[in-house]
């Protein structure tokens, strides 16, 4: 789908990397099935983030541009960093997804980018919060059914649902409900995020595929980052691919 580096047409892993060398090592460890993320919250300026994106693009065919721990204050900086770089994968809060799609369309790069929209588990299977923007997140939660959330995203052409935070495999009932509703609305990609580890990634991906998703992109960030060096460990990235092979062959 578009430029996603899918393994067996079904799964790719969203990871971090400290620098160009680390990104290349992670990419090779996953046999080319990783999206390496650049988180805007980690950069003092949009220009600095753009420089990092372009550095990664020198060695990778696709980069994932995101906010950083779902920080809604970064939503516009994500757009600003994505428009001049055409990264391939863009993470966005639910309220800003239509704006992002429109901006990409106006720039002529919509067709080469997968854009997700982030919704949040409510604690009740079958219901989610849409209030993931900078203002809405601080107010009364906008709770809707998974079906309503998926339909709203499908209405504007969102490619993927980002579901954060799922707290590892402790919320699989909620994950399955949102994945099922997304698939039924015609949204092909589902991105579970938060607390995903080498030891639980297969269980989570399997649950999402069983719910009907065509493509799954688990986000595995600091769990495989060496805290002493800030480098993502290539051997653990390879372990993730091994685990996913158990699910998708």
PDB file of C-alpha atoms in Angstrom:
ATOM      1  CA  UNK A   1       0.000   0.000   0.000  1.00  0.00           C
ATOM      2  CA  UNK A   2       1.535   3.238  -1.202  1.00  0.00           C
ATOM      3  CA  UNK A   3       5.171   3.110  -0.007  1.00  0.00           C
ATOM      4  CA  UNK A   4       4.796   0.983   3.127  1.00  0.00           C
ATOM      5  CA  UNK A   5       7.636  -1.572   3.423  1.00  0.00           C
ATOM      6  CA  UNK A   6       5.349  -4.464   4.250  1.00  0.00           C
ATOM      7  CA  UNK A   7       6.427  -7.964   5.171  1.00  0.00           C
ATOM      8  CA  UNK A   8       4.240 -10.530   3.407  1.00  0.00           C
ATOM      9  CA  UNK A   9       1.939  -7.655   2.441  1.00  0.00           C
ATOM     10  CA  UNK A  10       0.620  -7.416   5.997  1.00  0.00           C
ATOM     11  CA  UNK A  11       2.955  -5.867   8.527  1.00  0.00           C
ATOM     12  CA  UNK A  12       5.709  -3.308   9.055  1.00  0.00           C
ATOM     13  CA  UNK A  13       7.336  -2.119  12.265  1.00  0.00           C
ATOM     14  CA  UNK A  14       7.513   1.535  13.322  1.00  0.00           C
ATOM     15  CA  UNK A  15      10.786   2.164  15.178  1.00  0.00           C
ATOM     16  CA  UNK A  16      13.083   4.958  16.283  1.00  0.00           C
ATOM     17  CA  UNK A  17      16.722   5.572  15.398  1.00  0.00           C
ATOM     18  CA  UNK A  18      19.200   8.020  16.868  1.00  0.00           C
ATOM     19  CA  UNK A  19      20.960   8.861  13.635  1.00  0.00           C
ATOM     20  CA  UNK A  20      21.477   7.861  10.035  1.00  0.00           C
ATOM     21  CA  UNK A  21      23.847   5.002  10.861  1.00  0.00           C
ATOM     22  CA  UNK A  22      21.462   3.586  13.475  1.00  0.00           C
ATOM     23  CA  UNK A  23      18.537   3.919  11.063  1.00  0.00           C
ATOM     24  CA  UNK A  24      20.372   1.963   8.382  1.00  0.00           C
ATOM     25  CA  UNK A  25      21.297  -0.760  10.892  1.00  0.00           C
ATOM     26  CA  UNK A  26      17.701  -1.045  12.105  1.00  0.00           C
ATOM     27  CA  UNK A  27      16.405  -1.146   8.537  1.00  0.00           C
ATOM     28  CA  UNK A  28      18.782  -3.938   7.612  1.00  0.00           C
ATOM     29  CA  UNK A  29      17.965  -5.861  10.810  1.00  0.00           C
ATOM     30  CA  UNK A  30      14.279  -5.877   9.865  1.00  0.00           C
ATOM     31  CA  UNK A  31      15.145  -6.814   6.273  1.00  0.00           C
ATOM     32  CA  UNK A  32      13.650  -3.555   5.063  1.00  0.00           C
ATOM     33  CA  UNK A  33      10.321  -3.822   6.858  1.00  0.00           C
ATOM     34  CA  UNK A  34      10.675  -0.875   9.233  1.00  0.00           C
ATOM     35  CA  UNK A  35       9.437   2.698   9.249  1.00  0.00           C
ATOM     36  CA  UNK A  36      11.918   4.826  11.179  1.00  0.00           C
ATOM     37  CA  UNK A  37      10.263   7.702  12.983  1.00  0.00           C
ATOM     38  CA  UNK A  38      11.226  11.332  13.488  1.00  0.00           C
ATOM     39  CA  UNK A  39       9.343  12.820  16.452  1.00  0.00           C
ATOM     40  CA  UNK A  40       8.815  16.590  16.257  1.00  0.00           C
ATOM     41  CA  UNK A  41       8.716  16.985  20.047  1.00  0.00           C
ATOM     42  CA  UNK A  42      12.407  16.087  20.143  1.00  0.00           C
ATOM     43  CA  UNK A  43      13.501  18.968  17.900  1.00  0.00           C
ATOM     44  CA  UNK A  44      13.811  22.654  18.830  1.00  0.00           C
ATOM     45  CA  UNK A  45      12.736  23.784  15.362  1.00  0.00           C
ATOM     46  CA  UNK A  46      10.896  22.382  12.378  1.00  0.00           C
ATOM     47  CA  UNK A  47      14.021  23.026  10.317  1.00  0.00           C
ATOM     48  CA  UNK A  48      16.041  20.740  12.589  1.00  0.00           C
ATOM     49  CA  UNK A  49      13.454  17.980  12.159  1.00  0.00           C
ATOM     50  CA  UNK A  50      13.484  18.444   8.391  1.00  0.00           C
ATOM     51  CA  UNK A  51      17.264  18.076   8.410  1.00  0.00           C
ATOM     52  CA  UNK A  52      16.950  14.776  10.282  1.00  0.00           C
ATOM     53  CA  UNK A  53      14.212  13.504   7.964  1.00  0.00           C
ATOM     54  CA  UNK A  54      16.363  14.235   4.929  1.00  0.00           C
ATOM     55  CA  UNK A  55      19.335  12.556   6.571  1.00  0.00           C
ATOM     56  CA  UNK A  56      17.297   9.387   7.024  1.00  0.00           C
ATOM     57  CA  UNK A  57      15.895   9.627   3.500  1.00  0.00           C
ATOM     58  CA  UNK A  58      19.447   9.375   2.200  1.00  0.00           C
ATOM     59  CA  UNK A  59      19.545   5.739   3.398  1.00  0.00           C
ATOM     60  CA  UNK A  60      15.841   4.761   3.687  1.00  0.00           C
ATOM     61  CA  UNK A  61      12.973   4.776   1.162  1.00  0.00           C
ATOM     62  CA  UNK A  62      10.385   5.874   3.747  1.00  0.00           C
ATOM     63  CA  UNK A  63      10.343   7.861   6.998  1.00  0.00           C
ATOM     64  CA  UNK A  64       7.568   8.163   9.567  1.00  0.00           C
ATOM     65  CA  UNK A  65       6.953  11.708  10.821  1.00  0.00           C
ATOM     66  CA  UNK A  66       5.239  11.889  14.187  1.00  0.00           C
ATOM     67  CA  UNK A  67       4.500  14.047  17.178  1.00  0.00           C
ATOM     68  CA  UNK A  68       6.282  12.244  20.005  1.00  0.00           C
ATOM     69  CA  UNK A  69       4.239  10.336  22.605  1.00  0.00           C
ATOM     70  CA  UNK A  70       1.106  11.586  20.875  1.00  0.00           C
ATOM     71  CA  UNK A  71       1.863  15.187  21.893  1.00  0.00           C
ATOM     72  CA  UNK A  72      -1.028  17.119  20.309  1.00  0.00           C
ATOM     73  CA  UNK A  73       0.864  20.412  20.434  1.00  0.00           C
ATOM     74  CA  UNK A  74       3.080  19.070  17.650  1.00  0.00           C
ATOM     75  CA  UNK A  75       0.332  18.486  15.106  1.00  0.00           C
ATOM     76  CA  UNK A  76       1.028  21.554  12.962  1.00  0.00           C
ATOM     77  CA  UNK A  77       4.800  21.093  13.121  1.00  0.00           C
ATOM     78  CA  UNK A  78       4.238  17.569  11.770  1.00  0.00           C
ATOM     79  CA  UNK A  79       2.549  19.081   8.724  1.00  0.00           C
ATOM     80  CA  UNK A  80       5.266  21.702   8.327  1.00  0.00           C
ATOM     81  CA  UNK A  81       7.972  19.033   8.390  1.00  0.00           C
ATOM     82  CA  UNK A  82       6.116  16.684   6.056  1.00  0.00           C
ATOM     83  CA  UNK A  83       5.233  19.021   3.197  1.00  0.00           C
ATOM     84  CA  UNK A  84       8.818  19.739   2.027  1.00  0.00           C
ATOM     85  CA  UNK A  85      10.071  16.190   2.635  1.00  0.00           C
ATOM     86  CA  UNK A  86       7.321  13.862   1.323  1.00  0.00           C
ATOM     87  CA  UNK A  87       8.231  11.267   3.997  1.00  0.00           C
ATOM     88  CA  UNK A  88       5.783   8.466   3.174  1.00  0.00           C
ATOM     89  CA  UNK A  89       4.124   8.015   6.571  1.00  0.00           C
ATOM     90  CA  UNK A  90       2.585  10.721   8.753  1.00  0.00           C
ATOM     91  CA  UNK A  91       1.143  10.448  12.262  1.00  0.00           C
ATOM     92  CA  UNK A  92      -1.596  12.867  13.212  1.00  0.00           C
ATOM     93  CA  UNK A  93      -4.197  13.578  15.888  1.00  0.00           C
ATOM     94  CA  UNK A  94      -7.803  12.941  14.898  1.00  0.00           C
ATOM     95  CA  UNK A  95      -8.931  16.607  14.658  1.00  0.00           C
ATOM     96  CA  UNK A  96      -6.005  17.579  12.415  1.00  0.00           C
ATOM     97  CA  UNK A  97      -6.109  14.640  10.015  1.00  0.00           C
ATOM     98  CA  UNK A  98      -8.381  16.348   7.436  1.00  0.00           C
ATOM     99  CA  UNK A  99      -6.176  19.461   7.463  1.00  0.00           C
ATOM    100  CA  UNK A 100      -3.123  17.277   6.877  1.00  0.00           C
ATOM    101  CA  UNK A 101      -4.752  15.397   4.006  1.00  0.00           C
ATOM    102  CA  UNK A 102      -5.761  18.690   2.386  1.00  0.00           C
ATOM    103  CA  UNK A 103      -2.276  20.145   2.745  1.00  0.00           C
ATOM    104  CA  UNK A 104      -0.707  17.076   1.166  1.00  0.00           C
ATOM    105  CA  UNK A 105      -3.252  17.193  -1.666  1.00  0.00           C
ATOM    106  CA  UNK A 106      -2.474  20.851  -2.349  1.00  0.00           C
ATOM    107  CA  UNK A 107       1.237  20.025  -2.422  1.00  0.00           C
ATOM    108  CA  UNK A 108       0.635  17.134  -4.834  1.00  0.00           C
ATOM    109  CA  UNK A 109       2.032  14.425  -2.539  1.00  0.00           C
ATOM    110  CA  UNK A 110      -1.101  12.939  -0.992  1.00  0.00           C
ATOM    111  CA  UNK A 111      -0.898   9.737  -3.031  1.00  0.00           C
ATOM    112  CA  UNK A 112       2.616   8.935  -1.812  1.00  0.00           C
ATOM    113  CA  UNK A 113       1.871   9.276   1.908  1.00  0.00           C
ATOM    114  CA  UNK A 114      -0.069   7.193   4.419  1.00  0.00           C
ATOM    115  CA  UNK A 115      -1.747   9.454   6.978  1.00  0.00           C
ATOM    116  CA  UNK A 116      -3.118   8.063  10.206  1.00  0.00           C
ATOM    117  CA  UNK A 117      -5.501   9.636  12.713  1.00  0.00           C
ATOM    118  CA  UNK A 118      -5.024   8.994  16.409  1.00  0.00           C
ATOM    119  CA  UNK A 119      -7.890   7.986  18.666  1.00  0.00           C
ATOM    120  CA  UNK A 120      -7.642   6.923  22.292  1.00  0.00           C
ATOM    121  CA  UNK A 121      -9.057   3.907  24.151  1.00  0.00           C
ATOM    122  CA  UNK A 122     -11.856   4.926  26.505  1.00  0.00           C
ATOM    123  CA  UNK A 123     -11.571   1.971  28.843  1.00  0.00           C
ATOM    124  CA  UNK A 124     -14.782   0.491  27.437  1.00  0.00           C
ATOM    125  CA  UNK A 125     -14.527  -1.954  24.521  1.00  0.00           C
ATOM    126  CA  UNK A 126     -16.452  -0.565  21.569  1.00  0.00           C
ATOM    127  CA  UNK A 127     -15.996   3.099  22.497  1.00  0.00           C
ATOM    128  CA  UNK A 128     -13.109   5.507  21.921  1.00  0.00           C
ATOM    129  CA  UNK A 129     -12.172   9.127  22.479  1.00  0.00           C
ATOM    130  CA  UNK A 130     -11.794  11.399  19.480  1.00  0.00           C
ATOM    131  CA  UNK A 131     -10.518  14.269  21.617  1.00  0.00           C
ATOM    132  CA  UNK A 132      -6.824  13.925  20.855  1.00  0.00           C
ATOM    133  CA  UNK A 133      -6.085  17.521  19.798  1.00  0.00           C
ATOM    134  CA  UNK A 134      -4.375  20.197  21.920  1.00  0.00           C
ATOM    135  CA  UNK A 135      -7.630  21.783  23.093  1.00  0.00           C
ATOM    136  CA  UNK A 136     -10.001  18.844  22.965  1.00  0.00           C
ATOM    137  CA  UNK A 137      -7.627  16.644  24.949  1.00  0.00           C
ATOM    138  CA  UNK A 138      -7.812  19.003  27.918  1.00  0.00           C
ATOM    139  CA  UNK A 139     -11.603  19.241  27.929  1.00  0.00           C
ATOM    140  CA  UNK A 140     -14.478  16.811  28.348  1.00  0.00           C
ATOM    141  CA  UNK A 141     -13.675  13.650  26.366  1.00  0.00           C
ATOM    142  CA  UNK A 142     -15.515  13.199  23.070  1.00  0.00           C
ATOM    143  CA  UNK A 143     -16.584   9.578  23.428  1.00  0.00           C
ATOM    144  CA  UNK A 144     -18.128   7.797  20.443  1.00  0.00           C
ATOM    145  CA  UNK A 145     -18.562   4.235  19.267  1.00  0.00           C
ATOM    146  CA  UNK A 146     -15.731   2.647  17.327  1.00  0.00           C
ATOM    147  CA  UNK A 147     -18.060   2.477  14.326  1.00  0.00           C
ATOM    148  CA  UNK A 148     -18.713   6.223  14.441  1.00  0.00           C
ATOM    149  CA  UNK A 149     -15.019   7.023  14.801  1.00  0.00           C
ATOM    150  CA  UNK A 150     -14.098   4.800  11.868  1.00  0.00           C
ATOM    151  CA  UNK A 151     -16.843   6.269   9.682  1.00  0.00           C
ATOM    152  CA  UNK A 152     -15.681   9.825  10.405  1.00  0.00           C
ATOM    153  CA  UNK A 153     -12.132   8.914   9.423  1.00  0.00           C
ATOM    154  CA  UNK A 154     -13.275   7.104   6.296  1.00  0.00           C
ATOM    155  CA  UNK A 155     -15.347  10.144   5.317  1.00  0.00           C
ATOM    156  CA  UNK A 156     -12.231  12.280   4.867  1.00  0.00           C
ATOM    157  CA  UNK A 157      -9.963   9.604   3.396  1.00  0.00           C
ATOM    158  CA  UNK A 158      -7.745   8.751   6.366  1.00  0.00           C
ATOM    159  CA  UNK A 159      -5.547   5.773   5.449  1.00  0.00           C
ATOM    160  CA  UNK A 160      -4.908   4.366   8.898  1.00  0.00           C
ATOM    161  CA  UNK A 161      -6.117   4.345  12.496  1.00  0.00           C
ATOM    162  CA  UNK A 162      -3.546   4.960  15.196  1.00  0.00           C
ATOM    163  CA  UNK A 163      -4.732   3.549  18.527  1.00  0.00           C
ATOM    164  CA  UNK A 164      -2.790   4.972  21.478  1.00  0.00           C
ATOM    165  CA  UNK A 165      -2.061   4.081  24.234  1.00  0.00           C
ATOM    166  CA  UNK A 166      -3.010   0.406  24.221  1.00  0.00           C
ATOM    167  CA  UNK A 167      -0.837  -0.509  27.230  1.00  0.00           C
ATOM    168  CA  UNK A 168       0.652  -3.589  25.648  1.00  0.00           C
ATOM    169  CA  UNK A 169      -1.693  -6.570  25.490  1.00  0.00           C
ATOM    170  CA  UNK A 170      -3.845  -5.471  28.447  1.00  0.00           C
ATOM    171  CA  UNK A 171      -6.497  -3.808  26.259  1.00  0.00           C
ATOM    172  CA  UNK A 172      -6.921  -6.358  23.491  1.00  0.00           C
ATOM    173  CA  UNK A 173     -10.735  -6.223  23.684  1.00  0.00           C
ATOM    174  CA  UNK A 174     -10.587  -2.513  22.905  1.00  0.00           C
ATOM    175  CA  UNK A 175      -7.945  -3.021  20.228  1.00  0.00           C
ATOM    176  CA  UNK A 176     -10.029  -5.678  18.501  1.00  0.00           C
ATOM    177  CA  UNK A 177     -13.195  -3.568  18.580  1.00  0.00           C
ATOM    178  CA  UNK A 178     -11.506  -0.560  16.986  1.00  0.00           C
ATOM    179  CA  UNK A 179      -9.639  -2.686  14.444  1.00  0.00           C
ATOM    180  CA  UNK A 180     -12.863  -4.442  13.434  1.00  0.00           C
ATOM    181  CA  UNK A 181     -14.761  -1.176  13.017  1.00  0.00           C
ATOM    182  CA  UNK A 182     -11.909   0.321  11.008  1.00  0.00           C
ATOM    183  CA  UNK A 183     -11.763  -2.637   8.651  1.00  0.00           C
ATOM    184  CA  UNK A 184     -15.528  -2.593   8.147  1.00  0.00           C
ATOM    185  CA  UNK A 185     -15.330   1.115   7.254  1.00  0.00           C
ATOM    186  CA  UNK A 186     -12.760   0.332   4.573  1.00  0.00           C
ATOM    187  CA  UNK A 187      -9.696   1.613   6.410  1.00  0.00           C
ATOM    188  CA  UNK A 188      -6.988  -0.890   5.561  1.00  0.00           C
ATOM    189  CA  UNK A 189      -4.230  -0.017   8.047  1.00  0.00           C
ATOM    190  CA  UNK A 190      -4.269  -0.205  11.844  1.00  0.00           C
ATOM    191  CA  UNK A 191      -1.460   1.035  14.086  1.00  0.00           C
ATOM    192  CA  UNK A 192      -1.477  -0.123  17.717  1.00  0.00           C
ATOM    193  CA  UNK A 193       0.839   1.919  19.917  1.00  0.00           C
ATOM    194  CA  UNK A 194       1.973   1.993  23.532  1.00  0.00           C
ATOM    195  CA  UNK A 195       3.645  -0.677  25.621  1.00  0.00           C
ATOM    196  CA  UNK A 196       4.436  -3.008  22.728  1.00  0.00           C
ATOM    197  CA  UNK A 197       7.448  -5.233  23.368  1.00  0.00           C
ATOM    198  CA  UNK A 198       9.251  -8.067  21.629  1.00  0.00           C
ATOM    199  CA  UNK A 199       7.447 -10.516  23.896  1.00  0.00           C
ATOM    200  CA  UNK A 200       3.899  -9.274  23.142  1.00  0.00           C
ATOM    201  CA  UNK A 201       4.079  -7.905  19.592  1.00  0.00           C
ATOM    202  CA  UNK A 202       2.968 -11.172  17.954  1.00  0.00           C
ATOM    203  CA  UNK A 203      -0.077 -11.461  20.209  1.00  0.00           C
ATOM    204  CA  UNK A 204      -1.147  -7.892  19.452  1.00  0.00           C
ATOM    205  CA  UNK A 205      -0.613  -8.128  15.683  1.00  0.00           C
ATOM    206  CA  UNK A 206      -2.442 -11.447  15.536  1.00  0.00           C
ATOM    207  CA  UNK A 207      -5.442  -9.933  17.353  1.00  0.00           C
ATOM    208  CA  UNK A 208      -5.573  -6.995  14.925  1.00  0.00           C
ATOM    209  CA  UNK A 209      -5.381  -9.231  11.855  1.00  0.00           C
ATOM    210  CA  UNK A 210      -8.076 -11.531  13.243  1.00  0.00           C
ATOM    211  CA  UNK A 211     -10.280  -8.452  13.702  1.00  0.00           C
ATOM    212  CA  UNK A 212     -10.082  -7.817   9.958  1.00  0.00           C
ATOM    213  CA  UNK A 213      -7.269  -5.323   9.383  1.00  0.00           C
ATOM    214  CA  UNK A 214      -5.363  -5.828   6.138  1.00  0.00           C
ATOM    215  CA  UNK A 215      -2.176  -4.157   7.353  1.00  0.00           C
ATOM    216  CA  UNK A 216      -0.788  -3.735  10.873  1.00  0.00           C
ATOM    217  CA  UNK A 217       1.991  -1.352  11.913  1.00  0.00           C
ATOM    218  CA  UNK A 218       2.926  -1.853  15.574  1.00  0.00           C
ATOM    219  CA  UNK A 219       4.935   1.010  17.064  1.00  0.00           C
ATOM    220  CA  UNK A 220       7.840  -0.228  19.189  1.00  0.00           C
ATOM    221  CA  UNK A 221       9.860   2.673  20.475  1.00  0.00           C
ATOM    222  CA  UNK A 222      11.836   3.005  23.716  1.00  0.00           C
ATOM    223  CA  UNK A 223      11.401  -0.682  24.606  1.00  0.00           C
ATOM    224  CA  UNK A 224      14.281  -1.538  22.282  1.00  0.00           C
ATOM    225  CA  UNK A 225      16.327   1.650  22.719  1.00  0.00           C
ATOM    226  CA  UNK A 226      19.533   1.434  24.741  1.00  0.00           C
ATOM    227  CA  UNK A 227      19.067   4.077  27.479  1.00  0.00           C
ATOM    228  CA  UNK A 228      22.815   4.572  27.807  1.00  0.00           C
ATOM    229  CA  UNK A 229      23.445   5.396  24.135  1.00  0.00           C
ATOM    230  CA  UNK A 230      20.020   6.338  22.767  1.00  0.00           C
ATOM    231  CA  UNK A 231      20.534   3.847  19.951  1.00  0.00           C
ATOM    232  CA  UNK A 232      17.826   1.424  18.886  1.00  0.00           C
ATOM    233  CA  UNK A 233      19.212  -2.091  19.246  1.00  0.00           C
ATOM    234  CA  UNK A 234      19.332  -3.780  15.802  1.00  0.00           C
ATOM    235  CA  UNK A 235      19.335  -7.264  17.325  1.00  0.00           C
ATOM    236  CA  UNK A 236      16.016  -6.569  19.059  1.00  0.00           C
ATOM    237  CA  UNK A 237      14.615  -5.075  15.871  1.00  0.00           C
ATOM    238  CA  UNK A 238      15.494  -8.384  14.231  1.00  0.00           C
ATOM    239  CA  UNK A 239      13.770 -10.207  17.098  1.00  0.00           C
ATOM    240  CA  UNK A 240      10.594  -8.237  16.360  1.00  0.00           C
ATOM    241  CA  UNK A 241      10.633  -9.446  12.749  1.00  0.00           C
ATOM    242  CA  UNK A 242      11.125 -13.020  13.954  1.00  0.00           C
ATOM    243  CA  UNK A 243       8.076 -12.687  16.186  1.00  0.00           C
ATOM    244  CA  UNK A 244       5.969 -11.254  13.365  1.00  0.00           C
ATOM    245  CA  UNK A 245       6.943 -14.112  11.082  1.00  0.00           C
ATOM    246  CA  UNK A 246       5.231 -16.438  13.562  1.00  0.00           C
ATOM    247  CA  UNK A 247       1.977 -14.618  12.829  1.00  0.00           C
ATOM    248  CA  UNK A 248       2.104 -13.781   9.128  1.00  0.00           C
ATOM    249  CA  UNK A 249       4.379 -16.553   7.829  1.00  0.00           C
TER     250      UNK A 249
END
